[in-house]
Structure formats: structure tokens, C-alpha cells
PDB file of C-alpha atoms in Angstrom:
ATOM      1  CA  MET A   1     -42.873 109.119 -34.043  1.00 72.00           C
ATOM      2  CA  CYS A   2     -43.323 112.780 -33.173  1.00 93.00           C
ATOM      3  CA  SER A   3     -40.899 114.085 -30.540  1.00 92.00           C
ATOM      4  CA  ASP A   4     -43.819 115.686 -28.648  1.00 95.00           C
ATOM      5  CA  LEU A   5     -45.525 112.322 -28.415  1.00 95.00           C
ATOM      6  CA  VAL A   6     -42.360 110.676 -27.133  1.00 96.00           C
ATOM      7  CA  ALA A   7     -42.002 113.390 -24.489  1.00 96.00           C
ATOM      8  CA  GLN A   8     -45.633 112.893 -23.413  1.00 97.00           C
ATOM      9  CA  LEU A   9     -45.167 109.132 -23.230  1.00 97.00           C
ATOM     10  CA  ARG A  10     -42.045 109.508 -21.088  1.00 97.00           C
ATOM     11  CA  LYS A  11     -43.890 111.860 -18.751  1.00 98.00           C
ATOM     12  CA  GLU A  12     -46.798 109.418 -18.479  1.00 98.00           C
ATOM     13  CA  ARG A  13     -44.399 106.538 -17.787  1.00 98.00           C
ATOM     14  CA  GLU A  14     -42.803 108.590 -14.994  1.00 98.00           C
ATOM     15  CA  ARG A  15     -46.242 109.333 -13.525  1.00 98.00           C
ATOM     16  CA  ILE A  16     -47.183 105.648 -13.597  1.00 98.00           C
ATOM     17  CA  THR A  17     -43.856 104.644 -12.024  1.00 98.00           C
ATOM     18  CA  HIS A  18     -44.456 107.116  -9.191  1.00 98.00           C
ATOM     19  CA  ALA A  19     -48.002 105.816  -8.681  1.00 98.00           C
ATOM     20  CA  ILE A  20     -46.724 102.233  -8.505  1.00 98.00           C
ATOM     21  CA  LYS A  21     -44.140 103.189  -5.876  1.00 98.00           C
ATOM     22  CA  ASP A  22     -46.844 104.937  -3.829  1.00 98.00           C
ATOM     23  CA  LEU A  23     -49.110 101.898  -4.055  1.00 98.00           C
ATOM     24  CA  GLN A  24     -46.291  99.564  -3.027  1.00 98.00           C
ATOM     25  CA  ALA A  25     -45.543 101.765  -0.017  1.00 98.00           C
ATOM     26  CA  SER A  26     -49.227 101.725   0.950  1.00 98.00           C
ATOM     27  CA  GLN A  27     -49.313  97.961   0.549  1.00 97.00           C
ATOM     28  CA  GLY A  28     -46.284  97.639   2.826  1.00 97.00           C
ATOM     29  CA  MET A  29     -47.949  99.766   5.497  1.00 97.00           C
ATOM     30  CA  LEU A  30     -51.126  97.699   5.265  1.00 96.00           C
ATOM     31  CA  ASP A  31     -49.112  94.503   5.564  1.00 95.00           C
ATOM     32  CA  ALA A  32     -47.492  95.833   8.743  1.00 95.00           C
ATOM     33  CA  VAL A  33     -50.856  96.782  10.253  1.00 94.00           C
ATOM     34  CA  ILE A  34     -52.361  93.420   9.308  1.00 91.00           C
ATOM     35  CA  ALA A  35     -49.371  91.538  10.739  1.00 92.00           C
ATOM     36  CA  ALA A  36     -49.759  93.440  14.013  1.00 93.00           C
ATOM     37  CA  GLY A  37     -53.435  92.456  14.243  1.00 90.00           C
ATOM     38  CA  PRO A  38     -54.853  89.554  16.195  1.00 88.00           C
ATOM     39  CA  ALA A  39     -53.661  86.126  15.109  1.00 81.00           C
ATOM     40  CA  ASP A  40     -57.230  84.821  14.910  1.00 82.00           C
ATOM     41  CA  ALA A  41     -58.262  87.369  12.263  1.00 75.00           C
ATOM     42  CA  ALA A  42     -59.476  85.839   9.006  1.00 68.00           C
ATOM     43  CA  PRO A  43     -56.750  85.813   6.353  1.00 67.00           C
ATOM     44  CA  ALA A  44     -57.303  87.989   3.294  1.00 66.00           C
ATOM     45  CA  ILE A  45     -57.696  86.426  -0.111  1.00 65.00           C
ATOM     46  CA  GLN A  46     -54.558  87.177  -2.102  1.00 72.00           C
ATOM     47  CA  GLN A  47     -55.181  88.441  -5.612  1.00 71.00           C
ATOM     48  CA  PRO A  48     -52.573  87.552  -8.230  1.00 68.00           C
ATOM     49  CA  VAL A  49     -50.490  90.498  -9.421  1.00 72.00           C
ATOM     50  CA  SER A  50     -50.373  90.913 -13.167  1.00 72.00           C
ATOM     51  CA  LYS A  51     -46.907  91.562 -14.541  1.00 72.00           C
ATOM     52  CA  GLY A  52     -47.203  92.658 -18.064  1.00 61.00           C
TER      53      GLY A  52
END
């Protein structure tokens, strides 16, 4: 494999890792807002998270 390609792949992996962390933080904030909402609010449908 070309060293330039490996460097690009590492950079892309770092970008994806950062995006995942940002999404998880956003999800945590949403969970907190939802939990603070009225108890009679309709529950959200949970979507399975793909781990692959």
C-alpha cells in the first residue's frame, strides 16, 4: 500500500472518530433534555445502533 494512501486513511479515520464523539455528545444532550421533559410525553422509538 502506498504511504500516501495510508496517511490519508489515518486522517479520515481521525475525522470519523471526531464526528462520532461529537454525535455522542449531541445524543447525550438530547437525552438530558428529553429526560427533563414532561413524563407524559410519548416515548421515542429507539433505533438499533450498528456496530461494525
